[in-house]
């Protein structure tokens, strides 16, 4: 056997700014200069239709930026607008549409794709960009609290196929992620709230001080005040990136997925409710299930579980949904099928991350179905009486 080690180093750059396409904003200019291009690089920009609708003048702003910085940016064609939200990941013809746009604009391996949008549009366009010409540099501009603090700052992309979520996709480190907080201002309230739950999640597994900071800001977060949201999204993004860069498994070859705390039940609940419950709302409930389960299993003390659940509720998330108890094929609640589906999705050994203390994580390889059911009933009771 001939075996040679190939070492690959990646830079994972996350930048925070406001009004990124204002001509005086140097964020993009500085990014494009990093590679010291010998000729002006071509840039093709894709955007989420809802962001375009909520940001009048976006296409003009892009053209204005390119004019003001013509020595570093060559806008290659008009803005390509794509449907926003999860449906865009269910329509494979949109991947082809992105490839066509790249081909028509004659992008090459020295060019850039920019994508502005929610996590779904980012996943779609980054998949297309990472496969065109075996990978074109792409810069993500996430526009939701969830994608700025969590999904958009990662290294994965993909679309749904065979009716399965993210079945086709790749790991591709973006050239950069630019979090422009001004995009969050046009988000509907439900979407503004969603990102806060991933911040609580990452604080629980990694950073007790951040959890306490979120507690201290709970009322402002409940009112969805912009400065409080920005602080929480920024720290959440930093912690997610820190995990990817230093957690030892950036491309997820192992079985553990600590950033998926509370997610096994969340994914299944989204499916059971046909996505009427959003991802953030489902994670709030999924975390509550795992917290109460952990108390019953003797992993976590009850006072801590109540403290976390109280915070989640204060911010405006529910901790129970009747879908948790909806019957599945076997006669048991369908939510329990989520355990097996979670294992299948990750492959390898069944691994769920729990939280024994705020700021710490614990991996377990089995879960007691009976205690999960007890936890769900307890949450239903708590939700009813409002304790
Ligand atoms: N790649 C990853 O590592 C990763 C991780 C987590 C989640 N995800 C994916 O992210 C997707 C969810 O992303 P999301 O939570 O950002 O939701 P989303 O992309 O579905 O966006 C939610 C809605 O808000 C709209 N929108 C986005 N930005 C807006 C703005 N600034 N103003 C007004 N409307 C706006 C969108 O068009 C959409 O209708 C899922 O497909 C999920 O699988 C990917
Ligand atoms: Zn999530």
Tab-separated table of C-alpha atoms in Angstrom, residues 23-383:
chain	number	residue	atom	x	y	z
A	23	UNK	CA	-19.786	51.823	-0.620
A	24	UNK	CA	-17.886	52.967	2.483
A	25	UNK	CA	-18.008	49.486	4.040
A	26	UNK	CA	-14.627	47.819	3.436
A	27	UNK	CA	-15.597	44.272	4.517
A	28	UNK	CA	-16.029	42.827	1.024
A	29	UNK	CA	-13.195	44.829	-0.470
A	30	UNK	CA	-10.790	43.554	2.199
A	31	UNK	CA	-11.966	39.980	1.722
A	32	UNK	CA	-11.413	40.041	-2.019
A	33	UNK	CA	-7.929	41.500	-1.556
A	34	UNK	CA	-6.863	38.654	0.763
A	35	UNK	CA	-5.918	36.366	-2.106
A	36	UNK	CA	-3.948	39.135	-3.848
A	37	UNK	CA	-5.676	38.517	-7.177
A	38	UNK	CA	-3.675	39.190	-10.304
A	39	UNK	CA	-6.818	40.207	-12.165
A	40	UNK	CA	-10.111	41.603	-10.945
A	41	UNK	CA	-12.164	38.600	-9.766
A	42	UNK	CA	-15.648	37.943	-11.080
A	43	UNK	CA	-18.415	37.797	-8.519
A	44	UNK	CA	-21.889	36.376	-9.138
A	45	UNK	CA	-24.507	37.147	-6.499
A	46	UNK	CA	-27.490	34.944	-5.602
A	47	UNK	CA	-30.249	36.059	-3.218
A	48	UNK	CA	-33.305	34.795	-1.366
A	49	UNK	CA	-36.508	36.276	-2.858
A	50	UNK	CA	-37.817	37.276	0.584
A	51	UNK	CA	-34.644	39.162	1.394
A	52	UNK	CA	-34.836	40.920	-1.967
A	53	UNK	CA	-38.461	41.867	-1.250
A	54	UNK	CA	-37.597	43.075	2.253
A	55	UNK	CA	-34.523	45.049	1.141
A	56	UNK	CA	-35.587	47.577	-1.489
A	57	UNK	CA	-32.679	48.623	-3.649
A	58	UNK	CA	-30.515	45.561	-2.941
A	59	UNK	CA	-29.621	45.017	-6.616
A	60	UNK	CA	-28.783	48.728	-7.013
A	61	UNK	CA	-26.688	48.657	-3.851
A	62	UNK	CA	-24.671	45.718	-5.217
A	63	UNK	CA	-24.068	47.506	-8.509
A	64	UNK	CA	-23.122	50.675	-6.634
A	65	UNK	CA	-20.649	48.738	-4.482
A	66	UNK	CA	-19.086	47.112	-7.538
A	67	UNK	CA	-18.750	50.518	-9.245
A	68	UNK	CA	-17.151	52.065	-6.172
A	69	UNK	CA	-14.647	49.191	-5.893
A	70	UNK	CA	-14.180	48.339	-9.566
A	71	UNK	CA	-10.481	47.584	-9.059
A	72	UNK	CA	-11.302	44.533	-6.883
A	73	UNK	CA	-14.754	43.381	-7.936
A	74	UNK	CA	-16.198	42.545	-11.346
A	75	UNK	CA	-19.931	41.895	-11.019
A	76	UNK	CA	-20.589	39.026	-13.432
A	77	UNK	CA	-24.242	39.332	-14.365
A	78	UNK	CA	-27.466	40.335	-12.655
A	79	UNK	CA	-28.561	39.267	-9.211
A	80	UNK	CA	-29.936	35.697	-9.384
A	81	UNK	CA	-33.078	35.537	-7.240
A	82	UNK	CA	-34.162	32.187	-5.785
A	83	UNK	CA	-37.273	31.081	-3.872
A	84	UNK	CA	-36.722	31.378	-0.110
A	85	UNK	CA	-37.274	28.831	2.629
A	86	UNK	CA	-37.217	25.040	2.709
A	87	UNK	CA	-39.091	24.491	-0.605
A	88	UNK	CA	-35.999	25.690	-2.482
A	89	UNK	CA	-34.138	22.628	-1.191
A	90	UNK	CA	-36.831	20.295	-2.527
A	91	UNK	CA	-36.557	21.393	-6.158
A	92	UNK	CA	-33.434	19.974	-7.780
A	93	UNK	CA	-33.983	22.077	-10.903
A	94	UNK	CA	-32.846	25.038	-8.785
A	95	UNK	CA	-29.407	23.424	-8.389
A	96	UNK	CA	-29.247	23.269	-12.172
A	97	UNK	CA	-30.435	26.872	-12.362
A	98	UNK	CA	-27.509	27.884	-10.145
A	99	UNK	CA	-25.034	25.888	-12.267
A	100	UNK	CA	-26.456	27.507	-15.405
A	101	UNK	CA	-26.006	30.957	-13.912
A	102	UNK	CA	-22.391	30.118	-13.008
A	103	UNK	CA	-21.787	28.800	-16.515
A	104	UNK	CA	-23.490	31.752	-18.253
A	105	UNK	CA	-21.451	34.196	-16.190
A	106	UNK	CA	-18.315	32.241	-17.176
A	107	UNK	CA	-17.102	31.961	-13.603
A	108	UNK	CA	-13.880	30.041	-13.150
A	109	UNK	CA	-11.871	28.786	-10.201
A	110	UNK	CA	-10.646	32.309	-9.476
A	111	UNK	CA	-14.188	33.678	-9.223
A	112	UNK	CA	-16.540	34.044	-6.286
A	113	UNK	CA	-20.156	33.190	-5.625
A	114	UNK	CA	-21.905	35.392	-3.058
A	115	UNK	CA	-25.159	34.169	-1.540
A	116	UNK	CA	-27.520	36.284	0.525
A	117	UNK	CA	-30.361	34.550	2.320
A	118	UNK	CA	-31.760	32.264	4.964
A	119	UNK	CA	-30.145	28.903	5.750
A	120	UNK	CA	-32.129	27.104	3.063
A	121	UNK	CA	-30.943	29.304	0.179
A	122	UNK	CA	-27.398	29.228	1.569
A	123	UNK	CA	-27.473	25.408	1.604
A	124	UNK	CA	-28.718	25.286	-1.989
A	125	UNK	CA	-26.353	27.814	-3.541
A	126	UNK	CA	-23.288	26.705	-1.575
A	127	UNK	CA	-23.912	23.139	-2.754
A	128	UNK	CA	-24.091	24.333	-6.363
A	129	UNK	CA	-20.981	26.518	-5.917
A	130	UNK	CA	-18.985	23.781	-4.203
A	131	UNK	CA	-19.639	21.354	-7.061
A	132	UNK	CA	-19.323	23.726	-10.051
A	133	UNK	CA	-15.769	23.489	-11.446
A	134	UNK	CA	-15.068	21.200	-8.443
A	135	UNK	CA	-15.637	24.106	-6.115
A	136	UNK	CA	-15.802	27.855	-6.528
A	137	UNK	CA	-15.018	30.087	-3.570
A	138	UNK	CA	-18.257	31.131	-1.982
A	139	UNK	CA	-19.096	33.808	0.539
A	140	UNK	CA	-22.219	33.423	2.639
A	141	UNK	CA	-24.318	36.337	3.807
A	142	UNK	CA	-26.831	34.730	6.210
A	143	UNK	CA	-29.941	36.821	6.814
A	144	UNK	CA	-31.806	35.034	9.642
A	145	UNK	CA	-30.911	34.871	13.336
A	146	UNK	CA	-30.731	31.111	13.002
A	147	UNK	CA	-28.387	31.065	10.032
A	148	UNK	CA	-26.196	33.915	11.367
A	149	UNK	CA	-25.719	32.218	14.731
A	150	UNK	CA	-25.798	28.554	13.741
A	151	UNK	CA	-26.517	26.942	10.342
A	152	UNK	CA	-24.943	29.542	8.092
A	153	UNK	CA	-21.598	29.666	9.891
A	154	UNK	CA	-20.904	25.958	9.413
A	155	UNK	CA	-19.098	24.058	6.677
A	156	UNK	CA	-21.974	21.975	5.322
A	157	UNK	CA	-24.364	22.501	2.465
A	158	UNK	CA	-26.885	20.388	0.614
A	159	UNK	CA	-30.392	19.899	-0.698
A	160	UNK	CA	-33.145	17.386	-0.022
A	161	UNK	CA	-33.362	14.323	-2.260
A	162	UNK	CA	-35.285	11.025	-2.247
A	163	UNK	CA	-37.619	12.889	0.126
A	164	UNK	CA	-34.773	12.972	2.662
A	165	UNK	CA	-33.338	16.094	4.198
A	166	UNK	CA	-29.853	17.111	3.069
A	167	UNK	CA	-29.337	13.823	1.242
A	168	UNK	CA	-27.158	15.415	-1.467
A	169	UNK	CA	-24.538	17.837	-0.324
A	170	UNK	CA	-20.942	18.371	0.605
A	171	UNK	CA	-18.638	19.683	3.240
A	172	UNK	CA	-17.096	22.836	1.872
A	173	UNK	CA	-15.508	25.536	3.978
A	174	UNK	CA	-16.865	28.863	2.720
A	175	UNK	CA	-14.328	31.493	1.750
A	176	UNK	CA	-15.990	33.648	4.392
A	177	UNK	CA	-19.250	34.161	6.230
A	178	UNK	CA	-20.377	37.762	6.510
A	179	UNK	CA	-23.014	38.371	9.169
A	180	UNK	CA	-24.668	41.686	8.348
A	181	UNK	CA	-26.950	42.422	11.300
A	182	UNK	CA	-29.031	44.926	9.367
A	183	UNK	CA	-30.663	42.055	7.439
A	184	UNK	CA	-32.227	40.813	10.696
A	185	UNK	CA	-34.364	43.937	10.986
A	186	UNK	CA	-36.755	42.808	8.243
A	187	UNK	CA	-37.299	39.316	9.638
A	188	UNK	CA	-40.751	38.267	10.820
A	189	UNK	CA	-40.927	37.995	14.655
A	190	UNK	CA	-41.046	34.209	14.675
A	191	UNK	CA	-37.850	34.022	12.642
A	192	UNK	CA	-36.184	36.678	14.805
A	193	UNK	CA	-36.845	34.581	17.902
A	194	UNK	CA	-35.662	31.280	16.407
A	195	UNK	CA	-31.934	31.964	16.568
A	196	UNK	CA	-32.045	32.583	20.326
A	197	UNK	CA	-32.706	28.919	21.011
A	198	UNK	CA	-29.529	27.789	19.232
A	199	UNK	CA	-27.620	30.310	21.328
A	200	UNK	CA	-29.075	28.789	24.504
A	201	UNK	CA	-28.226	25.333	23.142
A	202	UNK	CA	-24.579	26.122	22.444
A	203	UNK	CA	-24.228	27.929	25.791
A	204	UNK	CA	-25.512	24.819	27.565
A	205	UNK	CA	-22.947	22.533	25.981
A	206	UNK	CA	-19.979	24.936	25.966
A	207	UNK	CA	-20.208	28.192	27.902
A	208	UNK	CA	-21.844	28.711	31.286
A	209	UNK	CA	-21.000	32.426	31.378
A	210	UNK	CA	-22.845	32.925	28.100
A	211	UNK	CA	-25.864	31.070	29.474
A	212	UNK	CA	-25.919	33.448	32.439
A	213	UNK	CA	-25.567	36.408	30.114
A	214	UNK	CA	-28.581	35.218	28.119
A	215	UNK	CA	-30.510	34.897	31.388
A	216	UNK	CA	-29.610	38.465	32.277
A	217	UNK	CA	-30.904	39.654	28.897
A	218	UNK	CA	-34.042	37.484	28.887
A	219	UNK	CA	-36.579	40.314	28.992
A	220	UNK	CA	-34.874	42.231	26.207
A	221	UNK	CA	-34.639	39.043	24.172
A	222	UNK	CA	-38.313	38.297	24.817
A	223	UNK	CA	-39.051	41.712	23.303
A	224	UNK	CA	-36.696	40.786	20.420
A	225	UNK	CA	-34.719	43.998	20.887
A	226	UNK	CA	-32.147	44.332	18.128
A	227	UNK	CA	-28.995	45.001	20.247
A	228	UNK	CA	-29.754	42.006	22.505
A	229	UNK	CA	-30.366	39.805	19.456
A	230	UNK	CA	-27.113	40.917	17.842
A	231	UNK	CA	-25.090	40.135	20.957
A	232	UNK	CA	-26.608	36.672	21.286
A	233	UNK	CA	-26.257	35.859	17.577
A	234	UNK	CA	-22.632	36.986	17.559
A	235	UNK	CA	-21.576	34.910	20.572
A	236	UNK	CA	-23.550	31.941	19.284
A	237	UNK	CA	-21.748	32.155	15.928
A	238	UNK	CA	-18.368	32.390	17.682
A	239	UNK	CA	-19.089	29.316	19.796
A	240	UNK	CA	-20.342	27.305	16.832
A	241	UNK	CA	-17.245	28.165	14.818
A	242	UNK	CA	-14.986	27.440	17.785
A	243	UNK	CA	-16.593	24.033	18.046
A	244	UNK	CA	-16.110	23.303	14.343
A	245	UNK	CA	-12.492	24.499	14.373
A	246	UNK	CA	-11.382	22.919	17.652
A	247	UNK	CA	-13.862	20.100	18.308
A	248	UNK	CA	-11.671	17.630	16.413
A	249	UNK	CA	-14.285	16.533	13.873
A	250	UNK	CA	-15.068	19.384	11.461
A	251	UNK	CA	-16.302	17.034	8.739
A	252	UNK	CA	-18.331	14.866	11.089
A	253	UNK	CA	-16.677	11.514	10.536
A	254	UNK	CA	-17.332	10.432	14.122
A	255	UNK	CA	-20.672	9.518	15.677
A	256	UNK	CA	-21.006	12.403	18.132
A	257	UNK	CA	-22.750	15.623	17.159
A	258	UNK	CA	-22.753	17.845	20.268
A	259	UNK	CA	-24.213	20.814	18.397
A	260	UNK	CA	-27.300	18.666	17.915
A	261	UNK	CA	-28.275	18.743	21.601
A	262	UNK	CA	-32.088	18.560	21.711
A	263	UNK	CA	-32.240	17.859	17.992
A	264	UNK	CA	-33.247	14.196	17.774
A	265	UNK	CA	-36.755	15.018	19.009
A	266	UNK	CA	-36.737	18.389	17.231
A	267	UNK	CA	-36.152	16.914	13.768
A	268	UNK	CA	-38.924	14.381	14.295
A	269	UNK	CA	-41.352	16.984	15.671
A	270	UNK	CA	-40.772	19.197	12.617
A	271	UNK	CA	-41.633	16.207	10.440
A	272	UNK	CA	-44.692	15.163	12.516
A	273	UNK	CA	-46.109	18.691	12.348
A	274	UNK	CA	-45.261	18.994	8.626
A	275	UNK	CA	-42.914	21.856	9.462
A	276	UNK	CA	-45.674	23.981	11.022
A	277	UNK	CA	-43.401	24.037	14.047
A	278	UNK	CA	-40.248	25.851	12.932
A	279	UNK	CA	-36.790	24.455	13.576
A	280	UNK	CA	-36.131	26.864	16.455
A	281	UNK	CA	-39.465	26.122	18.104
A	282	UNK	CA	-38.851	22.392	17.731
A	283	UNK	CA	-35.372	22.674	19.272
A	284	UNK	CA	-36.865	24.469	22.307
A	285	UNK	CA	-39.219	21.530	22.841
A	286	UNK	CA	-36.561	18.927	22.026
A	287	UNK	CA	-34.189	20.433	24.588
A	288	UNK	CA	-36.966	20.485	27.203
A	289	UNK	CA	-37.593	16.766	26.570
A	290	UNK	CA	-33.904	15.923	26.971
A	291	UNK	CA	-33.549	18.083	30.096
A	292	UNK	CA	-36.501	16.491	31.912
A	293	UNK	CA	-35.361	13.074	30.674
A	294	UNK	CA	-31.916	13.742	32.147
A	295	UNK	CA	-33.424	14.597	35.533
A	296	UNK	CA	-35.394	11.346	35.540
A	297	UNK	CA	-32.298	9.423	34.494
A	298	UNK	CA	-30.258	10.975	37.321
A	299	UNK	CA	-27.901	12.844	34.965
A	300	UNK	CA	-29.039	16.398	35.801
A	301	UNK	CA	-30.436	18.051	38.927
A	302	UNK	CA	-34.014	19.240	38.850
A	303	UNK	CA	-33.266	22.839	39.848
A	304	UNK	CA	-30.990	23.300	36.824
A	305	UNK	CA	-33.525	21.751	34.457
A	306	UNK	CA	-36.250	24.057	35.762
A	307	UNK	CA	-33.924	27.039	35.456
A	308	UNK	CA	-33.181	26.344	31.783
A	309	UNK	CA	-36.802	25.609	30.951
A	310	UNK	CA	-37.897	28.822	32.702
A	311	UNK	CA	-35.476	30.809	30.509
A	312	UNK	CA	-36.690	29.132	27.327
A	313	UNK	CA	-40.298	29.982	28.239
A	314	UNK	CA	-39.505	33.547	29.292
A	315	UNK	CA	-38.103	34.177	25.838
A	316	UNK	CA	-41.388	33.056	24.367
A	317	UNK	CA	-40.869	29.443	23.319
A	318	UNK	CA	-43.309	26.648	24.108
A	319	UNK	CA	-41.960	23.541	25.843
A	320	UNK	CA	-44.621	21.140	24.653
A	321	UNK	CA	-46.524	20.404	21.463
A	322	UNK	CA	-49.300	17.790	21.118
A	323	UNK	CA	-47.330	16.353	18.169
A	324	UNK	CA	-44.954	14.862	20.781
A	325	UNK	CA	-47.636	12.363	21.744
A	326	UNK	CA	-49.034	11.719	18.237
A	327	UNK	CA	-49.223	7.997	17.517
A	328	UNK	CA	-46.781	6.477	15.061
A	329	UNK	CA	-46.862	3.252	13.001
A	330	UNK	CA	-46.024	1.002	15.924
A	331	UNK	CA	-48.731	2.386	18.213
A	332	UNK	CA	-46.064	4.182	20.278
A	333	UNK	CA	-45.666	7.961	19.894
A	334	UNK	CA	-44.065	8.712	16.523
A	335	UNK	CA	-41.491	10.902	18.236
A	336	UNK	CA	-39.669	7.773	19.445
A	337	UNK	CA	-39.004	6.837	15.807
A	338	UNK	CA	-36.849	9.955	15.841
A	339	UNK	CA	-34.241	8.106	17.909
A	340	UNK	CA	-33.661	5.489	15.200
A	341	UNK	CA	-33.815	8.090	12.419
A	342	UNK	CA	-31.210	10.159	14.256
A	343	UNK	CA	-28.916	7.139	14.430
A	344	UNK	CA	-29.473	6.366	10.743
A	345	UNK	CA	-28.778	9.957	9.764
A	346	UNK	CA	-25.502	10.096	11.684
A	347	UNK	CA	-24.531	6.514	10.937
A	348	UNK	CA	-22.189	4.711	13.286
A	349	UNK	CA	-22.907	4.248	16.939
A	350	UNK	CA	-26.084	5.787	18.372
A	351	UNK	CA	-24.935	8.922	20.193
A	352	UNK	CA	-27.012	11.618	21.807
A	353	UNK	CA	-25.526	14.592	23.629
A	354	UNK	CA	-27.034	15.489	26.994
A	355	UNK	CA	-26.157	18.225	29.474
A	356	UNK	CA	-25.182	17.137	33.005
A	357	UNK	CA	-24.327	20.721	34.134
A	358	UNK	CA	-24.670	24.080	32.430
A	359	UNK	CA	-21.661	24.454	30.118
A	360	UNK	CA	-20.862	20.733	29.939
A	361	UNK	CA	-21.906	17.903	27.688
A	362	UNK	CA	-22.238	14.179	28.079
A	363	UNK	CA	-22.549	11.625	25.304
A	364	UNK	CA	-24.875	8.687	25.850
A	365	UNK	CA	-25.363	5.691	23.580
A	366	UNK	CA	-28.822	4.607	24.613
A	367	UNK	CA	-31.972	6.276	25.825
A	368	UNK	CA	-34.707	4.788	27.950
A	369	UNK	CA	-37.955	5.068	25.944
A	370	UNK	CA	-40.104	4.774	29.045
A	371	UNK	CA	-38.391	7.756	30.682
A	372	UNK	CA	-38.714	9.781	27.473
A	373	UNK	CA	-42.468	9.204	27.553
A	374	UNK	CA	-42.598	10.222	31.215
A	375	UNK	CA	-40.659	13.379	30.398
A	376	UNK	CA	-43.085	14.312	27.618
A	377	UNK	CA	-46.083	13.834	29.909
A	378	UNK	CA	-44.421	15.909	32.588
A	379	UNK	CA	-43.838	18.718	30.079
A	380	UNK	CA	-47.456	18.574	29.004
A	381	UNK	CA	-48.450	19.021	32.642
A	382	UNK	CA	-46.030	21.926	33.133
A	383	UNK	CA	-47.266	23.616	29.956
